[in-house]
Short mmCIF file of C-alpha atoms in Angstrom, two decimals:
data_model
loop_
_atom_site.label_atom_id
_atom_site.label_comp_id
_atom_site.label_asym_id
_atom_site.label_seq_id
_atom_site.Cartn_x
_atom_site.Cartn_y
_atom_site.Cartn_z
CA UNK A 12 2.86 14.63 -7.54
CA UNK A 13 6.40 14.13 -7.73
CA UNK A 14 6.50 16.28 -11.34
CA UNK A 15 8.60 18.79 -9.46
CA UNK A 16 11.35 16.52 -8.90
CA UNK A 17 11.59 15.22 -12.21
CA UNK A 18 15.03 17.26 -12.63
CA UNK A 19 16.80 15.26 -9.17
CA UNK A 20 17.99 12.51 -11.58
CA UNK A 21 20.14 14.00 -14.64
CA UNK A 22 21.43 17.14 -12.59
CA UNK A 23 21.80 15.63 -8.43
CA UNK A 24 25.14 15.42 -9.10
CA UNK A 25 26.07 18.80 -10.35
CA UNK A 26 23.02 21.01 -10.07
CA UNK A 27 22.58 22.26 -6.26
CA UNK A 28 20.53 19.98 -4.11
CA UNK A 29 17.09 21.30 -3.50
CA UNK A 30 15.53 21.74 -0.26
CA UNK A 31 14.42 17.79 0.16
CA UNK A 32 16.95 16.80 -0.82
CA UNK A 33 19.16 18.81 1.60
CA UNK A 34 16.98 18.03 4.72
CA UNK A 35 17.27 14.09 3.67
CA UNK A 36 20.99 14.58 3.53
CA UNK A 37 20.58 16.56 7.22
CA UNK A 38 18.86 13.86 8.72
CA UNK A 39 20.98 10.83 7.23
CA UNK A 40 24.28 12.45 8.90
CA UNK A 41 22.62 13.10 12.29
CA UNK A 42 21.11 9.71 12.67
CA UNK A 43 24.52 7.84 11.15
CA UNK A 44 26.22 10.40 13.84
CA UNK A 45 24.15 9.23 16.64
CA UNK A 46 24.66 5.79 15.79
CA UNK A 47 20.58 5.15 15.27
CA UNK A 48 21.19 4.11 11.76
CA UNK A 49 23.89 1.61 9.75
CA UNK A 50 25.20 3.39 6.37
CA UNK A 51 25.36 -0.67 5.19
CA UNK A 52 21.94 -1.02 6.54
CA UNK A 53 20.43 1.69 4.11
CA UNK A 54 22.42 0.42 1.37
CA UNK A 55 21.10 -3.26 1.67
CA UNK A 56 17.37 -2.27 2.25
CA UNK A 57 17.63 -0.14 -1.11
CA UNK A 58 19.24 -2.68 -3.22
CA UNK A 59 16.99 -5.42 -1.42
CA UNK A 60 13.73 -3.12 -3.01
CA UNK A 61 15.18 -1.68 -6.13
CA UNK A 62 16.85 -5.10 -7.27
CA UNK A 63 15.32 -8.11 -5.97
CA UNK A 64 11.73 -7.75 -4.40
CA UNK A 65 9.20 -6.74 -7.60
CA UNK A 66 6.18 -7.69 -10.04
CA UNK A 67 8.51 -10.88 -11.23
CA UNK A 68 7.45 -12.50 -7.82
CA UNK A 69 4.21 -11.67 -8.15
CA UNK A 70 4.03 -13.02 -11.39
CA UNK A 71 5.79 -16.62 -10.64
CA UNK A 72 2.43 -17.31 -8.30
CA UNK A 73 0.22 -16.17 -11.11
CA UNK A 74 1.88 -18.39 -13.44
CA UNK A 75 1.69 -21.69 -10.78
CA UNK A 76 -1.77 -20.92 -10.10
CA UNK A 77 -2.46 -21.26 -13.79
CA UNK A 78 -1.03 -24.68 -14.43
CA UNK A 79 -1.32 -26.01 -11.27
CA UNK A 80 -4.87 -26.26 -10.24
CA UNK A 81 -3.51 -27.86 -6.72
CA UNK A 82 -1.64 -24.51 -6.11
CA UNK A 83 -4.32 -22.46 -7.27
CA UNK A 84 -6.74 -24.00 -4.34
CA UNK A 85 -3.91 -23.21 -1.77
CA UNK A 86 -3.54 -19.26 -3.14
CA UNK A 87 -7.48 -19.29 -3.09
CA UNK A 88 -7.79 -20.74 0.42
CA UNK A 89 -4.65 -19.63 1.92
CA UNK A 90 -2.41 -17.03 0.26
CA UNK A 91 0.09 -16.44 2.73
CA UNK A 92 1.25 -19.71 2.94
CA UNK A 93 0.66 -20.15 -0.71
CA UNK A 94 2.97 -17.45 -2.09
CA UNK A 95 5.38 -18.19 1.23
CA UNK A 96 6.27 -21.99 -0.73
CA UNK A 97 7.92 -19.34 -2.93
CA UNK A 98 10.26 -17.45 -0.25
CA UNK A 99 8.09 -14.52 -0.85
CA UNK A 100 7.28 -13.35 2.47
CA UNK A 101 7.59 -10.11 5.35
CA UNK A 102 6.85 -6.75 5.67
CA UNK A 103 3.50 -5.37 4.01
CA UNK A 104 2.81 -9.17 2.76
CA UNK A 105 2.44 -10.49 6.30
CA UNK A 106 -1.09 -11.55 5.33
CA UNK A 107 -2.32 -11.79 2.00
CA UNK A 108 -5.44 -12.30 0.22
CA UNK A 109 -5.87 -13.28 -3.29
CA UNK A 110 -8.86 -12.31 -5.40
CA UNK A 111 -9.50 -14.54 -9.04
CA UNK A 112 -10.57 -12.76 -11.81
CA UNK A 113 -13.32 -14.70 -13.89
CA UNK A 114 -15.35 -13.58 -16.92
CA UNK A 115 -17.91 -12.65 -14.29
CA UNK A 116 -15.98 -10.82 -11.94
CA UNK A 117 -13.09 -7.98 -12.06
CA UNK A 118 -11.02 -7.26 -9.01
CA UNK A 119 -8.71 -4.11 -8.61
CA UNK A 120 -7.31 -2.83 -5.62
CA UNK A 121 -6.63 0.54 -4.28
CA UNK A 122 -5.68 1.87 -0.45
CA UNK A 123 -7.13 5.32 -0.45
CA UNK A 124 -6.01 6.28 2.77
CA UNK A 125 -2.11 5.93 1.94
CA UNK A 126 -0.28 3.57 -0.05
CA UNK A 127 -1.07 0.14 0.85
CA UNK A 128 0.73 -2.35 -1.70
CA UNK A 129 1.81 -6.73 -1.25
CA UNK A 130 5.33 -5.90 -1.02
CA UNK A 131 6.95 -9.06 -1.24
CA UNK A 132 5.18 -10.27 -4.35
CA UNK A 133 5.11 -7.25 -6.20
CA UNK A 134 7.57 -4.64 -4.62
CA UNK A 135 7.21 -1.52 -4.11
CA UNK A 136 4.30 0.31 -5.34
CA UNK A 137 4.34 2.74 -8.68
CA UNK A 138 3.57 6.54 -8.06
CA UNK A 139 -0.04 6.18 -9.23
CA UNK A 140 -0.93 4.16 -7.14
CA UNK A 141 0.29 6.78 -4.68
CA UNK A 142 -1.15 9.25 -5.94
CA UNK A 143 -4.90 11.39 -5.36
CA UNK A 144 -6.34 10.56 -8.88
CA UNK A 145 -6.12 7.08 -8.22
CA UNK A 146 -6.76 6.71 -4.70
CA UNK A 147 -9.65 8.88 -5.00
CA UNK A 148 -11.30 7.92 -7.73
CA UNK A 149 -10.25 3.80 -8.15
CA UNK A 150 -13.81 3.36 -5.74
CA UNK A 151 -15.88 6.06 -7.05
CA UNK A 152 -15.59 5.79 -10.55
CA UNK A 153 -13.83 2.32 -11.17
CA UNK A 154 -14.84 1.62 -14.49
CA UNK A 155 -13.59 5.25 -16.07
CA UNK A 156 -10.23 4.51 -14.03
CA UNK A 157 -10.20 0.81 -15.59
CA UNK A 158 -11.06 2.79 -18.96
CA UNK A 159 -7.80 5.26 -18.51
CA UNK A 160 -5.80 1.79 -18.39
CA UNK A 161 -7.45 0.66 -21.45
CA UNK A 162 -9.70 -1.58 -19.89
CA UNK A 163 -12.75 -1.79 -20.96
CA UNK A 164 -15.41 -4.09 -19.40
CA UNK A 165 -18.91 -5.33 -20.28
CA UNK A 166 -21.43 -4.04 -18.27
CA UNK A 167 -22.53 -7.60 -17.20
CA UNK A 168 -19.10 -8.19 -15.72
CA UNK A 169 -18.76 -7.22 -11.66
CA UNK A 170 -16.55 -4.95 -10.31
CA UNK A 171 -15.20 -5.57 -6.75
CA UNK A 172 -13.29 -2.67 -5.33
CA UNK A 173 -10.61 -3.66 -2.38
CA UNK A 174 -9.61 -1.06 -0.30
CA UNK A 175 -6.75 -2.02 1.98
CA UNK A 176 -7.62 0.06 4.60
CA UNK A 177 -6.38 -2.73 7.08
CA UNK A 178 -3.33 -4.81 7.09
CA UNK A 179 -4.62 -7.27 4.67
CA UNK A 180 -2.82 -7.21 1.25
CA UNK A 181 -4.78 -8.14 -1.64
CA UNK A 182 -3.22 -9.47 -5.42
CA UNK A 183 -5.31 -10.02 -8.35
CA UNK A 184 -5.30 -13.49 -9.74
CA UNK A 185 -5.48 -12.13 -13.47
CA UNK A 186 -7.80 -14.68 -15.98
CA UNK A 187 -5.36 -16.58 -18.28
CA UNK A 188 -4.79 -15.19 -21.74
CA UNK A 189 -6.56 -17.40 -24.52
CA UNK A 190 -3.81 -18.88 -26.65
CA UNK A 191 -0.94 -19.52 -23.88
CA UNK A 192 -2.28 -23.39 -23.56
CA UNK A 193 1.01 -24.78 -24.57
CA UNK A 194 3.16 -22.74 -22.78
CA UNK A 195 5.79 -23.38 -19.98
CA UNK A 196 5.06 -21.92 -16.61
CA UNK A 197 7.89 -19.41 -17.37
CA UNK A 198 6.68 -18.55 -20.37
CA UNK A 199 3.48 -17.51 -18.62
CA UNK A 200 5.29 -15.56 -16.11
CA UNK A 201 6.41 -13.34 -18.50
CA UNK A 202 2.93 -12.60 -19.45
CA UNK A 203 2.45 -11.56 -16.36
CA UNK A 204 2.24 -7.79 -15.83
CA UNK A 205 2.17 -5.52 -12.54
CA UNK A 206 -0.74 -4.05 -13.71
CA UNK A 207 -2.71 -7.43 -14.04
CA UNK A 208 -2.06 -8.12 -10.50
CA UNK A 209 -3.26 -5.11 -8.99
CA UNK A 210 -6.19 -5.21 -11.27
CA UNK A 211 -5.86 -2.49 -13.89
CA UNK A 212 -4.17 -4.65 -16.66
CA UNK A 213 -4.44 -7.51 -18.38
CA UNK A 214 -1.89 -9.99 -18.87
CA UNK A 215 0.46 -9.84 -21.80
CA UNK A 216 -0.61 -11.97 -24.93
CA UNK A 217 1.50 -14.47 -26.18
CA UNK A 218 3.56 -13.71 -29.17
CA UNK A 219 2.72 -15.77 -31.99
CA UNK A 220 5.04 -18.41 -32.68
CA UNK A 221 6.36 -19.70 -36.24
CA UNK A 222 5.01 -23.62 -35.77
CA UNK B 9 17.06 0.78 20.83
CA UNK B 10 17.95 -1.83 18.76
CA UNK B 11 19.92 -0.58 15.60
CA UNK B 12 19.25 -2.94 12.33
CA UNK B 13 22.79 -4.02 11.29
CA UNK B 14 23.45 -4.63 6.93
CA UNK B 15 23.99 -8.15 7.81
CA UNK B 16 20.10 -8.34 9.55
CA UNK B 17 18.56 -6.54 6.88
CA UNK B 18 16.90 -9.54 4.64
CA UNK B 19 16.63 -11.59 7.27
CA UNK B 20 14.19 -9.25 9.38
CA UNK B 21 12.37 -7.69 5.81
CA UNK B 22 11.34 -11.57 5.51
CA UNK B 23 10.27 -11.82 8.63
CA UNK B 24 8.01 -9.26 8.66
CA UNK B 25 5.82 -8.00 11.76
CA UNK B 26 2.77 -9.44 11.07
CA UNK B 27 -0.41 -6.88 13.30
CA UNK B 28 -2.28 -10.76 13.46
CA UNK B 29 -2.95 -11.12 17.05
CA UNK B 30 -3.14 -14.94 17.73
CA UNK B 31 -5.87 -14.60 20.45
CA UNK B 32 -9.70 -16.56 19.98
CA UNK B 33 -11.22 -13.46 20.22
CA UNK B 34 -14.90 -14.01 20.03
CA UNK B 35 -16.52 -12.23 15.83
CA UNK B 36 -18.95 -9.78 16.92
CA UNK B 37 -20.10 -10.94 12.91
CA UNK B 38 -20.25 -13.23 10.58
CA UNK B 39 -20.02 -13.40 6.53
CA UNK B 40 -23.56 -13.01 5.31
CA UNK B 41 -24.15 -10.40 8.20
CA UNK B 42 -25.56 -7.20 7.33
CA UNK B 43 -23.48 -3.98 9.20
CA UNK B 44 -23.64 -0.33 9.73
CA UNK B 45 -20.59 1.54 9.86
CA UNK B 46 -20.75 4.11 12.75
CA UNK B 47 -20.55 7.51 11.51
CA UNK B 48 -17.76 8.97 14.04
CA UNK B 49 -15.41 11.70 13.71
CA UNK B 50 -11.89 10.95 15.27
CA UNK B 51 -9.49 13.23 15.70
CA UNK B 52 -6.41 10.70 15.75
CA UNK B 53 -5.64 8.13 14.08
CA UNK B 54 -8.19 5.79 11.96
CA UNK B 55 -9.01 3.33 9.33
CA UNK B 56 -12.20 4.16 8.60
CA UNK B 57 -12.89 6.23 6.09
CA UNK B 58 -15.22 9.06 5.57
CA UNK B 59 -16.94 7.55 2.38
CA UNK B 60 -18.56 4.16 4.21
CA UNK B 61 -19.77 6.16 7.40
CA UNK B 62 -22.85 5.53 7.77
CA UNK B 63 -23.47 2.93 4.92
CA UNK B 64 -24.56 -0.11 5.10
CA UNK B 65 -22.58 -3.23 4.17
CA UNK B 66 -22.81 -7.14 4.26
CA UNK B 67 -19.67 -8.90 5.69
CA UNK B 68 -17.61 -11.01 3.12
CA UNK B 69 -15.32 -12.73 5.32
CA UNK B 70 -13.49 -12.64 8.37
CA UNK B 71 -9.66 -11.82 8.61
CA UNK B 72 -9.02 -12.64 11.89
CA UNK B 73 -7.96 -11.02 15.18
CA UNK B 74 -5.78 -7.38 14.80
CA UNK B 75 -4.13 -4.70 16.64
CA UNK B 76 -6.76 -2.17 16.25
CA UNK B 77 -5.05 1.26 14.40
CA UNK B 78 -6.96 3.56 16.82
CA UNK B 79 -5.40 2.87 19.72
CA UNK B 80 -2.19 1.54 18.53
CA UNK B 81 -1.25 4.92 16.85
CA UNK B 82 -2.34 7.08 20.04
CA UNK B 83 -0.22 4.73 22.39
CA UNK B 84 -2.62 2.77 23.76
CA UNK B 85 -2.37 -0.10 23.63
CA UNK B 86 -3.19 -3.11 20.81
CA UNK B 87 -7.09 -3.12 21.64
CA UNK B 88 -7.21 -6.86 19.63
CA UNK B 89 -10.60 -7.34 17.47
CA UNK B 90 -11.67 -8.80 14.38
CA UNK B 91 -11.30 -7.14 11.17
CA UNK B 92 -14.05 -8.50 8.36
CA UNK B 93 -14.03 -7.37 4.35
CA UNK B 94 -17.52 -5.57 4.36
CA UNK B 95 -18.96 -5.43 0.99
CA UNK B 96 -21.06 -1.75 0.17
CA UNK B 97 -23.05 -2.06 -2.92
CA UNK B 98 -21.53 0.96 -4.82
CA UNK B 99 -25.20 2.33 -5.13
CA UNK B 100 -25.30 2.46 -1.06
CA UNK B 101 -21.80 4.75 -1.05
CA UNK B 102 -22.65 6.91 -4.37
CA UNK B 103 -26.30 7.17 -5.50
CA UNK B 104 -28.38 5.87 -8.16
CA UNK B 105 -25.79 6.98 -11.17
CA UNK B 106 -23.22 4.07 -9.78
CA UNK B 107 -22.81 0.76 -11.71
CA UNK B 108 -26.26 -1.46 -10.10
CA UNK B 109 -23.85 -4.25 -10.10
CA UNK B 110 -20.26 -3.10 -8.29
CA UNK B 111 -19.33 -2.73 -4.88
CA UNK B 112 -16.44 -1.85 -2.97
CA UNK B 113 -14.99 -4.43 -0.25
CA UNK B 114 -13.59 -2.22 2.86
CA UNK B 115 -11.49 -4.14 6.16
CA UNK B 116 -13.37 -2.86 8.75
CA UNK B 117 -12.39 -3.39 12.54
CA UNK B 118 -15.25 -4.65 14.70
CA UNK B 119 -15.45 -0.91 16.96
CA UNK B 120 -16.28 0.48 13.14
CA UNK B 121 -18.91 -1.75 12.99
CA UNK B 122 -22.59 -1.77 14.14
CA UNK B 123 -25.35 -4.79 13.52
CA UNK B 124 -27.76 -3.24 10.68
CA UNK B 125 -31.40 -3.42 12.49
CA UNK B 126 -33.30 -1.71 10.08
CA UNK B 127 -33.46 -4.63 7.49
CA UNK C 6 -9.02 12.56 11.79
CA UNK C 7 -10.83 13.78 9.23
CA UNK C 8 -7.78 14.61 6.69
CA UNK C 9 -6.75 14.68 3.05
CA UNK C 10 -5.40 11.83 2.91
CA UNK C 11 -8.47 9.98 2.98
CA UNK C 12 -8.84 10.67 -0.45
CA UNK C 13 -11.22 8.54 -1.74
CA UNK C 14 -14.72 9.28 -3.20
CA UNK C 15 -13.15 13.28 -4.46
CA UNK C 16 -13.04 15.11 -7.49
CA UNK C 17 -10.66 17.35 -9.09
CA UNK C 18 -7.17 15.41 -9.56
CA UNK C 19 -7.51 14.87 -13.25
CA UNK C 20 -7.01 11.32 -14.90
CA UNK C 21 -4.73 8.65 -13.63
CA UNK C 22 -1.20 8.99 -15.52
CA UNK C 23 0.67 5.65 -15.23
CA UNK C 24 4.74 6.35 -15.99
CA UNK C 25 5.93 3.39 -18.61
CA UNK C 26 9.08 1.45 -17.10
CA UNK C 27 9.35 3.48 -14.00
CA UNK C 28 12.09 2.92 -12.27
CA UNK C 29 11.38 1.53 -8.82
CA UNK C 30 12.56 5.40 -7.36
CA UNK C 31 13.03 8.35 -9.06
CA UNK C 32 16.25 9.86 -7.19
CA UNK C 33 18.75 9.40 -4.80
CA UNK C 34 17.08 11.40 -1.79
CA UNK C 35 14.09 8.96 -2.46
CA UNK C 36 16.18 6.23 -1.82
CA UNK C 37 18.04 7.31 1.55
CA UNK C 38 14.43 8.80 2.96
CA UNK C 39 13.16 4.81 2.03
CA UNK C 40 15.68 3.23 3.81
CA UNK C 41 16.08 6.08 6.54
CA UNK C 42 12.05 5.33 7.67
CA UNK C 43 12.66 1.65 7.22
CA UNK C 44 15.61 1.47 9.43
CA UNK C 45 15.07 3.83 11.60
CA UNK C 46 11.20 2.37 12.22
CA UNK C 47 13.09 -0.97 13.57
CA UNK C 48 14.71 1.14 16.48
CA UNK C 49 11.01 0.03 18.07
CA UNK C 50 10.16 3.44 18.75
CA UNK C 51 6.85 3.56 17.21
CA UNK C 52 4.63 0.89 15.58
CA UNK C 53 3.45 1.24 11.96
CA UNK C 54 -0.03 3.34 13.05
CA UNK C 55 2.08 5.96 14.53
CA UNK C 56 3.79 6.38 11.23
CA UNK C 57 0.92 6.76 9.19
CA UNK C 58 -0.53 9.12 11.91
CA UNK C 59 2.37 11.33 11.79
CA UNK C 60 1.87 11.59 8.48
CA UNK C 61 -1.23 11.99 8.34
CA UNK C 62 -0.48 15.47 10.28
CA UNK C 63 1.54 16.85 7.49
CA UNK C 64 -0.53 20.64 7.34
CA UNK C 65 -3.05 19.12 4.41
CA UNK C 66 -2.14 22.21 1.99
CA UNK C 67 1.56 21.19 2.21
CA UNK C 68 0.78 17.80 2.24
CA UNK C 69 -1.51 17.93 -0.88
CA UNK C 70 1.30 19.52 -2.86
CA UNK C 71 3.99 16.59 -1.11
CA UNK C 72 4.92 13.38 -3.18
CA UNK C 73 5.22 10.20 -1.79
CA UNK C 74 8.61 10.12 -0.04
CA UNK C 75 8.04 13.74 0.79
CA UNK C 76 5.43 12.45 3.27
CA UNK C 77 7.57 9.87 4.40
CA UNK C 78 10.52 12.64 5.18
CA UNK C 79 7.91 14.70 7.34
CA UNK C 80 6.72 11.81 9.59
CA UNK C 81 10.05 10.25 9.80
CA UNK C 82 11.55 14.21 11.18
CA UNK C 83 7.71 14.30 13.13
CA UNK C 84 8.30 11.43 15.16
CA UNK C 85 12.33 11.64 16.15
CA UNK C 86 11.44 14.84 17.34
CA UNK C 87 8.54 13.50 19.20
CA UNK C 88 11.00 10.62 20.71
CA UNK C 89 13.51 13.18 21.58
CA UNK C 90 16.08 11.09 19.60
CA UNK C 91 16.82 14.47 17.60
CA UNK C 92 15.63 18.21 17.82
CA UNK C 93 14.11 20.87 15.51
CA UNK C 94 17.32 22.71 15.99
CA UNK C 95 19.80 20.44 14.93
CA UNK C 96 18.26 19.25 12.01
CA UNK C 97 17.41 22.99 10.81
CA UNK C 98 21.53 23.72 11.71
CA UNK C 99 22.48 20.96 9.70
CA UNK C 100 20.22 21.69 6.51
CA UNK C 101 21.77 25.50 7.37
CA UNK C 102 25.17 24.33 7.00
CA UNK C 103 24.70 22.00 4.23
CA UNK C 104 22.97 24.16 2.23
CA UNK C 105 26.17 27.40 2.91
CA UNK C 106 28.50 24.34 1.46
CA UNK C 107 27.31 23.81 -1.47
CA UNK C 108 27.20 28.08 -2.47
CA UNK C 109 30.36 28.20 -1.63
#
């Protein structure tokens, strides 16, 4: 989708802006003119998304849900307050739902009618997950999308689809990689992939250690 | 109008807007409940998509009370309802070549939602 | 409305390609038309459904060929116009004189 743009960041500063790029640059001086928007405010909502709200978030519940079963009851029962012990909280997180992975059972998530995504715990969302292939195919054919990602799932293992066609948000409680049982909880978050909490992925394994 | 101001900007991203409306609206459902989706056609705004129209479900859970998307976007007004996770057996939305055992879990408002008679 | 972005259950968009380490945007106008619909969305003069509506009326051909932020840029422009806080006019004038800047 955005394949045509690919050029905007090596040349946007020499190269002549292209027509989106013009008409963003239009409407940024007319609404800073009229006083409807704050230049600072723009700057600190894009370095508040491109620097401090992502998948590390995300992954710090994942990790307390794995060693601490108490937590992991809270997440299961209630998310939002769950993941808000953390600070994570606010727009397109308001209220979340988490789904646990088991041997039995895989959850993914997809919103096929725009872009749906937990903000707060895992940022903002990648430009698949934008995109038509995924959001049109992620319910029809899950396990050949799953299969693109590289994973591969028994066919006595359930699938459960989310769409997020509401203002629910939904994050994958990935299963805990074999191996990690020693491991510190930040060790674990590191394991801890974006795509594992959406539901395409699995969680890092942990790199073998000299004893 | 209210401008946002730098200084208000993680402050009021943390705070979110949350479309929960805390009223006891009485379910029209309940988990366990078998549902129809209606098959409608809006022209604005909706939630519900063309693939479950039609198809039959069985409610997962209940949400909770929210601004309902139909009216909201047109202007008129929140129309507060309950919104439930309906669970379609994948068979039900794509024929007899789907996986037997997946399904796909939709949020469904209760105005998309009819009681299933038929079983 | 029965549009194209409710996408899912089609054919024909080809396999899912995931971008390793993407960067969280992928140019600068992505991140002023970001913070432009967040910011101006808190002037309170439309609710979240309205933006997605707006949106959703993108002409579907157009939209189809649209990224992400692309979208966003056409119902941000849709509903200022709609509000009256800006017209078709001046916007189009200032991409006019914009664009004569930079050929000179």
């Amino acid at each position: 989708m955005s394949g045509g743009h690919g050029h905007d960041h090596d040349d946007e500063y020499t190269a002549p802006l292209g027509e989106t790029q013009l008409r963003v640059k239009a409407l940024e001086s007319l609404l800073t003119e009229k006083g409807l928007v704050d230049p600072q405010a723009l700057a600190a909502l894009i370095d508040l998304y491109e620097t401090r709200v992502g998948p590390r978030n995300g992954a710090r519940v994942v990790a307390r849900a794995w060693v601490d079963p108490a937590y992991r009851k809270r997440l299961l029962d209630n998310a939002s307050a769950a993941i808000a012990e953390f600070g994570f909280t606010g727009r397109q997180g308001e209220d979340m739902v988490v789904l646990e992975n088991t041997p039995r059972v895989h959850n993914m998530v997809v919103c096929t009618l725009c872009s749906c995504y937990p903000w707060p715990v895992l940022g903002l969302p990648p430009v698949w997950y934008k995109s038509p292939p995924y959001r049109s195919r992620a319910v029809l054919d899950p396990r050949g999308v799953l299969k693109e990602f590289g994973v591969a799932l028994a066919d006595d293992v359930e699938v459960r689809v989310w769409d997020s066609t509401a203002e629910v948000r939904y994050l994958v409680l990935p299963e805990r990689p074999p191996g990690t049982e020693g491991l510190h909880e930040d060790e674990l978050a590191a394991l801890v992939t974006r795509d594992s909490m959406i539901g395409v992925g699995r969680p890092k394994a942990p790199e073998r250690r000299p004893r | 109008m209210r401008v946002l101001a730098a200084a208000d900007v993680g402050r009021m991203i943390l705070k979110g807007g949350s479309a929960r409306v805390p009223e006891p609206l009485p379910a029209k459902f309940a988990p366990g409940d078998r549902v129809l989706a209606r098959n409608v056609n809006p022209v604005g705004h909706t939630r519900l998509p063309r693939y479950v129209r039609g198809r039959r479900g069985v409610v997962d859970r209940d949400h909770g009370v929210f601004v309902f998307p139909d009216t909201h976007a047109a202007g008129l007004g929140t129309k507060p309802q309950h919104v439930y996770s309906v669970r379609f057996a994948a068979r039900e939305l794509w024929g007899p070549d789907a996986s037997p055992r997946d399904a796909i879990y939709v949020d469904l408002w209760d105005d998309y939602l009819d009681p299933d008679g038929d079983r | 409305m029965n549009g194209v972005h409710d996408m899912g259950g089609m054919h024909g968009f080809g396999p899912v390609v995931a971008e390793a380490d993407e960067p969280v945007f992928h140019a600068e106008w992505e991140r002023r038309a970001f913070a432009l619909t967040l910011a101006a969305g808190f002037l309170g003069e439309w609710n979240i459904d309205m933006s997605r509506f707006a949106r959703e009326q993108m002409p579907p051909a157009e939209s189809l060929g649209a990224s992400y932020y692309e979208h966003w840029l056409w119902g941000l422009e849709h509903l200022l116009v709609a509000r009256g806080l800006l017209t078709r006019e001046e916007l189009e004038a200032r991409v006019a004189v914009l664009r004569r800047a930079q050929t000179r």
